[in-house]
Amino acid sequence: MSLVLDPAAQDLLFREARTANTFTDEPVTDEQVQAIYDLVKYGPTAFNQSPLRITLVRSPEARERLVGHLAEGNRAKTAAAPLVAILSADNEFHEELPQLFPHFPEAKDAFFAERPVRENAAALNAALQAAYFIVGVRAAGLAAGPMTGFDFEGVRKEFLDDDHTPLMIVNIGKPGPDAWYPRSPRLAYEQVVTTV
């Protein structure tokens, strides 16, 4: 095989990665979340724009407010997860570009002066960072349960502001009993890759 990553790490990050539906009550610490972020922040984005924002839902009151915006099938697992993260795209990410893209600080105004352009860029690049975040959760020895079954506008109004667009909600923790559904099929290489 031509991969240099250890097979056990390949399994941890990809082959055994599944959406967790139950969790133990073992807490997820701020130190673990900091370690995850400190790893995944290096994943590339266009212009290094880094538009992902993470809102950690820890208090019982906030959890109750969040659960009310979820699809029925997502409520129990979110209520029981040790930690829940709302991942959103910051549509005003361009304000940080002079710091994040210092060799061309003019990119802020040259490419991202218009809000619709920023929203498109933020959605794409924050989704990319959300994928890094999920892999980072796995690298920390935790399980992730990403979900999009929720009232996006309700979550935005309840937890964010007009400059942030929710992307997904991720339950995080150690997997509990019967955490996994059976593995779904994947497309074969020949179904995905075309050479021109």
C-alpha atoms as a PDB file:
ATOM      1  CA  MET A   1       0.000   0.000   0.000  1.00  0.00           C
ATOM      2  CA  SER A   2       1.246   3.488  -0.783  1.00  0.00           C
ATOM      3  CA  LEU A   3      -0.084   5.285   2.319  1.00  0.00           C
ATOM      4  CA  VAL A   4       2.518   6.393   4.863  1.00  0.00           C
ATOM      5  CA  LEU A   5       0.014   6.784   7.724  1.00  0.00           C
ATOM      6  CA  ASP A   6       0.085   3.859  10.144  1.00  0.00           C
ATOM      7  CA  PRO A   7      -2.782   1.364   9.455  1.00  0.00           C
ATOM      8  CA  ALA A   8      -4.085   1.784  13.018  1.00  0.00           C
ATOM      9  CA  ALA A   9      -4.303   5.549  12.477  1.00  0.00           C
ATOM     10  CA  GLN A  10      -6.004   4.960   9.115  1.00  0.00           C
ATOM     11  CA  ASP A  11      -8.606   2.849  10.898  1.00  0.00           C
ATOM     12  CA  LEU A  12      -9.066   5.391  13.702  1.00  0.00           C
ATOM     13  CA  LEU A  13      -9.489   8.357  11.398  1.00  0.00           C
ATOM     14  CA  PHE A  14     -11.323   6.776   8.466  1.00  0.00           C
ATOM     15  CA  ARG A  15     -12.134   3.064   8.220  1.00  0.00           C
ATOM     16  CA  GLU A  16     -13.690   2.770  11.674  1.00  0.00           C
ATOM     17  CA  ALA A  17     -15.110   6.308  11.687  1.00  0.00           C
ATOM     18  CA  ARG A  18     -18.886   6.228  12.009  1.00  0.00           C
ATOM     19  CA  THR A  19     -21.570   8.583  13.248  1.00  0.00           C
ATOM     20  CA  ALA A  20     -22.101   7.853  16.943  1.00  0.00           C
ATOM     21  CA  ASN A  21     -25.681   7.702  18.168  1.00  0.00           C
ATOM     22  CA  THR A  22     -25.087   6.949  21.862  1.00  0.00           C
ATOM     23  CA  PHE A  23     -22.408   8.135  24.274  1.00  0.00           C
ATOM     24  CA  THR A  24     -21.123   7.322  27.734  1.00  0.00           C
ATOM     25  CA  ASP A  25     -21.405  10.005  30.409  1.00  0.00           C
ATOM     26  CA  GLU A  26     -17.624  10.547  30.475  1.00  0.00           C
ATOM     27  CA  PRO A  27     -17.113  14.315  30.103  1.00  0.00           C
ATOM     28  CA  VAL A  28     -15.331  15.975  27.200  1.00  0.00           C
ATOM     29  CA  THR A  29     -12.987  18.565  28.671  1.00  0.00           C
ATOM     30  CA  ASP A  30     -12.082  22.026  27.447  1.00  0.00           C
ATOM     31  CA  GLU A  31      -8.499  20.750  27.180  1.00  0.00           C
ATOM     32  CA  GLN A  32      -9.615  18.033  24.752  1.00  0.00           C
ATOM     33  CA  VAL A  33     -11.489  20.562  22.617  1.00  0.00           C
ATOM     34  CA  GLN A  34      -8.452  22.881  22.652  1.00  0.00           C
ATOM     35  CA  ALA A  35      -6.219  19.983  21.538  1.00  0.00           C
ATOM     36  CA  ILE A  36      -8.624  19.139  18.717  1.00  0.00           C
ATOM     37  CA  TYR A  37      -8.680  22.746  17.539  1.00  0.00           C
ATOM     38  CA  ASP A  38      -4.913  23.105  17.839  1.00  0.00           C
ATOM     39  CA  LEU A  39      -4.554  20.162  15.459  1.00  0.00           C
ATOM     40  CA  VAL A  40      -7.246  20.902  12.890  1.00  0.00           C
ATOM     41  CA  LYS A  41      -6.603  24.639  12.578  1.00  0.00           C
ATOM     42  CA  TYR A  42      -3.735  23.762  10.225  1.00  0.00           C
ATOM     43  CA  GLY A  43      -6.043  22.261   7.588  1.00  0.00           C
ATOM     44  CA  PRO A  44      -5.937  24.408   4.435  1.00  0.00           C
ATOM     45  CA  THR A  45      -8.673  26.801   3.314  1.00  0.00           C
ATOM     46  CA  ALA A  46      -8.750  29.225   0.395  1.00  0.00           C
ATOM     47  CA  PHE A  47      -6.814  32.406   1.245  1.00  0.00           C
ATOM     48  CA  ASN A  48      -6.383  30.834   4.704  1.00  0.00           C
ATOM     49  CA  GLN A  49      -9.787  32.386   5.416  1.00  0.00           C
ATOM     50  CA  SER A  50     -10.604  29.952   8.259  1.00  0.00           C
ATOM     51  CA  PRO A  51     -14.320  30.850   8.540  1.00  0.00           C
ATOM     52  CA  LEU A  52     -15.386  27.993  10.849  1.00  0.00           C
ATOM     53  CA  ARG A  53     -16.726  29.055  14.241  1.00  0.00           C
ATOM     54  CA  ILE A  54     -17.507  26.594  17.026  1.00  0.00           C
ATOM     55  CA  THR A  55     -20.145  27.173  19.693  1.00  0.00           C
ATOM     56  CA  LEU A  56     -19.890  24.664  22.558  1.00  0.00           C
ATOM     57  CA  VAL A  57     -23.211  23.846  24.197  1.00  0.00           C
ATOM     58  CA  ARG A  58     -22.441  22.839  27.793  1.00  0.00           C
ATOM     59  CA  SER A  59     -25.061  24.211  30.182  1.00  0.00           C
ATOM     60  CA  PRO A  60     -28.311  22.275  30.750  1.00  0.00           C
ATOM     61  CA  GLU A  61     -30.304  25.395  29.880  1.00  0.00           C
ATOM     62  CA  ALA A  62     -28.530  25.846  26.535  1.00  0.00           C
ATOM     63  CA  ARG A  63     -28.859  22.130  25.789  1.00  0.00           C
ATOM     64  CA  GLU A  64     -32.604  22.285  26.385  1.00  0.00           C
ATOM     65  CA  ARG A  65     -32.912  25.297  24.081  1.00  0.00           C
ATOM     66  CA  LEU A  66     -30.937  23.506  21.379  1.00  0.00           C
ATOM     67  CA  VAL A  67     -32.852  20.237  21.609  1.00  0.00           C
ATOM     68  CA  GLY A  68     -36.058  22.132  20.875  1.00  0.00           C
ATOM     69  CA  HIS A  69     -34.708  23.012  17.412  1.00  0.00           C
ATOM     70  CA  LEU A  70     -33.722  19.448  16.466  1.00  0.00           C
ATOM     71  CA  ALA A  71     -35.583  16.885  14.399  1.00  0.00           C
ATOM     72  CA  GLU A  72     -37.341  14.382  16.648  1.00  0.00           C
ATOM     73  CA  GLY A  73     -34.865  11.584  15.850  1.00  0.00           C
ATOM     74  CA  ASN A  74     -31.906  13.707  16.953  1.00  0.00           C
ATOM     75  CA  ARG A  75     -33.223  14.972  20.284  1.00  0.00           C
ATOM     76  CA  ALA A  76     -32.438  12.108  22.670  1.00  0.00           C
ATOM     77  CA  LYS A  77     -28.858  11.590  21.506  1.00  0.00           C
ATOM     78  CA  THR A  78     -28.099  15.318  21.690  1.00  0.00           C
ATOM     79  CA  ALA A  79     -29.664  15.584  25.134  1.00  0.00           C
ATOM     80  CA  ALA A  80     -27.426  12.719  26.344  1.00  0.00           C
ATOM     81  CA  ALA A  81     -24.147  13.591  24.582  1.00  0.00           C
ATOM     82  CA  PRO A  82     -21.370  14.833  26.910  1.00  0.00           C
ATOM     83  CA  LEU A  83     -20.664  17.787  24.604  1.00  0.00           C
ATOM     84  CA  VAL A  84     -22.444  19.348  21.659  1.00  0.00           C
ATOM     85  CA  ALA A  85     -20.837  21.737  19.167  1.00  0.00           C
ATOM     86  CA  ILE A  86     -22.668  24.015  16.767  1.00  0.00           C
ATOM     87  CA  LEU A  87     -20.420  24.517  13.740  1.00  0.00           C
ATOM     88  CA  SER A  88     -21.086  27.688  11.770  1.00  0.00           C
ATOM     89  CA  ALA A  89     -19.612  29.780   8.968  1.00  0.00           C
ATOM     90  CA  ASP A  90     -18.566  33.329   9.817  1.00  0.00           C
ATOM     91  CA  ASN A  91     -19.700  35.459   6.884  1.00  0.00           C
ATOM     92  CA  GLU A  92     -17.496  38.298   8.100  1.00  0.00           C
ATOM     93  CA  PHE A  93     -14.336  36.157   8.024  1.00  0.00           C
ATOM     94  CA  HIS A  94     -12.709  38.707   5.713  1.00  0.00           C
ATOM     95  CA  GLU A  95     -12.105  41.021   8.675  1.00  0.00           C
ATOM     96  CA  GLU A  96      -9.405  38.573   9.832  1.00  0.00           C
ATOM     97  CA  LEU A  97      -7.692  38.276   6.443  1.00  0.00           C
ATOM     98  CA  PRO A  98      -5.050  40.969   7.050  1.00  0.00           C
ATOM     99  CA  GLN A  99      -3.829  38.799   9.943  1.00  0.00           C
ATOM    100  CA  LEU A 100      -4.427  35.394   8.333  1.00  0.00           C
ATOM    101  CA  PHE A 101      -3.188  36.257   4.836  1.00  0.00           C
ATOM    102  CA  PRO A 102      -0.480  38.852   5.644  1.00  0.00           C
ATOM    103  CA  HIS A 103       1.390  38.589   2.332  1.00  0.00           C
ATOM    104  CA  PHE A 104      -1.716  39.971   0.556  1.00  0.00           C
ATOM    105  CA  PRO A 105      -3.858  41.871   3.094  1.00  0.00           C
ATOM    106  CA  GLU A 106      -5.667  43.578   0.212  1.00  0.00           C
ATOM    107  CA  ALA A 107      -7.501  40.287  -0.435  1.00  0.00           C
ATOM    108  CA  LYS A 108     -10.029  41.413   2.166  1.00  0.00           C
ATOM    109  CA  ASP A 109     -11.386  44.108  -0.140  1.00  0.00           C
ATOM    110  CA  ALA A 110     -10.167  42.853  -3.519  1.00  0.00           C
ATOM    111  CA  PHE A 111     -12.052  39.554  -3.341  1.00  0.00           C
ATOM    112  CA  PHE A 112     -14.479  39.648  -0.424  1.00  0.00           C
ATOM    113  CA  ALA A 113     -16.020  43.118  -0.316  1.00  0.00           C
ATOM    114  CA  GLU A 114     -19.460  41.807  -1.340  1.00  0.00           C
ATOM    115  CA  ARG A 115     -21.525  39.829   1.159  1.00  0.00           C
ATOM    116  CA  PRO A 116     -22.836  37.163  -1.316  1.00  0.00           C
ATOM    117  CA  VAL A 117     -19.247  36.347  -2.337  1.00  0.00           C
ATOM    118  CA  ARG A 118     -18.261  36.015   1.339  1.00  0.00           C
ATOM    119  CA  GLU A 119     -21.254  33.800   2.121  1.00  0.00           C
ATOM    120  CA  ASN A 120     -20.361  31.380  -0.683  1.00  0.00           C
ATOM    121  CA  ALA A 121     -16.682  31.298   0.302  1.00  0.00           C
ATOM    122  CA  ALA A 122     -17.517  30.921   3.997  1.00  0.00           C
ATOM    123  CA  ALA A 123     -19.956  28.058   3.400  1.00  0.00           C
ATOM    124  CA  LEU A 124     -17.470  26.067   1.313  1.00  0.00           C
ATOM    125  CA  ASN A 125     -14.406  26.637   3.459  1.00  0.00           C
ATOM    126  CA  ALA A 126     -16.179  26.243   6.808  1.00  0.00           C
ATOM    127  CA  ALA A 127     -17.628  22.934   5.574  1.00  0.00           C
ATOM    128  CA  LEU A 128     -14.090  21.864   4.741  1.00  0.00           C
ATOM    129  CA  GLN A 129     -12.990  22.850   8.242  1.00  0.00           C
ATOM    130  CA  ALA A 130     -15.971  21.010   9.737  1.00  0.00           C
ATOM    131  CA  ALA A 131     -14.662  17.837   8.116  1.00  0.00           C
ATOM    132  CA  TYR A 132     -11.238  18.499   9.638  1.00  0.00           C
ATOM    133  CA  PHE A 133     -12.943  19.012  13.002  1.00  0.00           C
ATOM    134  CA  ILE A 134     -14.702  15.644  12.803  1.00  0.00           C
ATOM    135  CA  VAL A 135     -11.418  13.914  11.946  1.00  0.00           C
ATOM    136  CA  GLY A 136      -9.798  15.790  14.848  1.00  0.00           C
ATOM    137  CA  VAL A 137     -12.478  14.489  17.226  1.00  0.00           C
ATOM    138  CA  ARG A 138     -11.586  10.977  16.058  1.00  0.00           C
ATOM    139  CA  ALA A 139      -7.870  11.706  16.534  1.00  0.00           C
ATOM    140  CA  ALA A 140      -8.638  12.620  20.161  1.00  0.00           C
ATOM    141  CA  GLY A 141     -10.084   9.136  20.699  1.00  0.00           C
ATOM    142  CA  LEU A 142     -13.640  10.447  20.779  1.00  0.00           C
ATOM    143  CA  ALA A 143     -16.666   9.780  18.615  1.00  0.00           C
ATOM    144  CA  ALA A 144     -18.541  12.393  16.617  1.00  0.00           C
ATOM    145  CA  GLY A 145     -22.197  12.453  15.706  1.00  0.00           C
ATOM    146  CA  PRO A 146     -22.610  15.165  13.053  1.00  0.00           C
ATOM    147  CA  MET A 147     -26.202  16.111  12.181  1.00  0.00           C
ATOM    148  CA  THR A 148     -28.027  18.465   9.850  1.00  0.00           C
ATOM    149  CA  GLY A 149     -31.519  17.521  11.007  1.00  0.00           C
ATOM    150  CA  PHE A 150     -32.442  20.761  12.751  1.00  0.00           C
ATOM    151  CA  ASP A 151     -34.130  24.111  12.222  1.00  0.00           C
ATOM    152  CA  PHE A 152     -31.213  26.119  10.819  1.00  0.00           C
ATOM    153  CA  GLU A 153     -32.893  29.496  11.193  1.00  0.00           C
ATOM    154  CA  GLY A 154     -34.043  28.672  14.722  1.00  0.00           C
ATOM    155  CA  VAL A 155     -30.522  27.667  15.767  1.00  0.00           C
ATOM    156  CA  ARG A 156     -29.068  30.780  14.147  1.00  0.00           C
ATOM    157  CA  LYS A 157     -31.487  33.048  16.022  1.00  0.00           C
ATOM    158  CA  GLU A 158     -31.073  31.184  19.318  1.00  0.00           C
ATOM    159  CA  PHE A 159     -27.276  30.811  19.400  1.00  0.00           C
ATOM    160  CA  LEU A 160     -25.639  32.883  16.648  1.00  0.00           C
ATOM    161  CA  ASP A 161     -26.225  36.179  14.846  1.00  0.00           C
ATOM    162  CA  ASP A 162     -26.907  37.429  11.337  1.00  0.00           C
ATOM    163  CA  ASP A 163     -23.219  37.115  10.424  1.00  0.00           C
ATOM    164  CA  HIS A 164     -23.038  33.377  11.162  1.00  0.00           C
ATOM    165  CA  THR A 165     -24.658  30.550   9.215  1.00  0.00           C
ATOM    166  CA  PRO A 166     -25.080  27.217  11.017  1.00  0.00           C
ATOM    167  CA  LEU A 167     -23.642  24.232   9.118  1.00  0.00           C
ATOM    168  CA  MET A 168     -24.123  21.264  11.425  1.00  0.00           C
ATOM    169  CA  ILE A 169     -24.420  20.140  14.999  1.00  0.00           C
ATOM    170  CA  VAL A 170     -21.890  17.609  16.290  1.00  0.00           C
ATOM    171  CA  ASN A 171     -22.449  15.435  19.346  1.00  0.00           C
ATOM    172  CA  ILE A 172     -19.098  14.498  20.902  1.00  0.00           C
ATOM    173  CA  GLY A 173     -18.008  11.910  23.459  1.00  0.00           C
ATOM    174  CA  LYS A 174     -16.948   8.335  24.093  1.00  0.00           C
ATOM    175  CA  PRO A 175     -19.255   5.950  22.227  1.00  0.00           C
ATOM    176  CA  GLY A 176     -21.908   4.262  24.341  1.00  0.00           C
ATOM    177  CA  PRO A 177     -23.713   0.928  23.927  1.00  0.00           C
ATOM    178  CA  ASP A 178     -24.964   0.203  20.407  1.00  0.00           C
ATOM    179  CA  ALA A 179     -23.493   3.501  19.212  1.00  0.00           C
ATOM    180  CA  TRP A 180     -23.185   2.498  15.568  1.00  0.00           C
ATOM    181  CA  TYR A 181     -25.621   1.631  12.823  1.00  0.00           C
ATOM    182  CA  PRO A 182     -24.335  -1.001  10.358  1.00  0.00           C
ATOM    183  CA  ARG A 183     -21.755   0.373   7.958  1.00  0.00           C
ATOM    184  CA  SER A 184     -23.356   1.657   4.738  1.00  0.00           C
ATOM    185  CA  PRO A 185     -21.795   0.832   1.359  1.00  0.00           C
ATOM    186  CA  ARG A 186     -19.262   3.089  -0.342  1.00  0.00           C
ATOM    187  CA  LEU A 187     -18.725   3.744  -4.036  1.00  0.00           C
ATOM    188  CA  ALA A 188     -15.867   1.885  -5.733  1.00  0.00           C
ATOM    189  CA  TYR A 189     -12.828   3.771  -7.008  1.00  0.00           C
ATOM    190  CA  GLU A 190     -13.959   3.222 -10.606  1.00  0.00           C
ATOM    191  CA  GLN A 191     -17.313   4.867  -9.849  1.00  0.00           C
ATOM    192  CA  VAL A 192     -15.678   8.025  -8.555  1.00  0.00           C
ATOM    193  CA  VAL A 193     -12.362   8.612 -10.326  1.00  0.00           C
ATOM    194  CA  THR A 194     -12.133   9.578 -13.979  1.00  0.00           C
ATOM    195  CA  THR A 195      -8.908  10.251 -15.866  1.00  0.00           C
ATOM    196  CA  VAL A 196      -9.002  12.706 -18.747  1.00  0.00           C
END
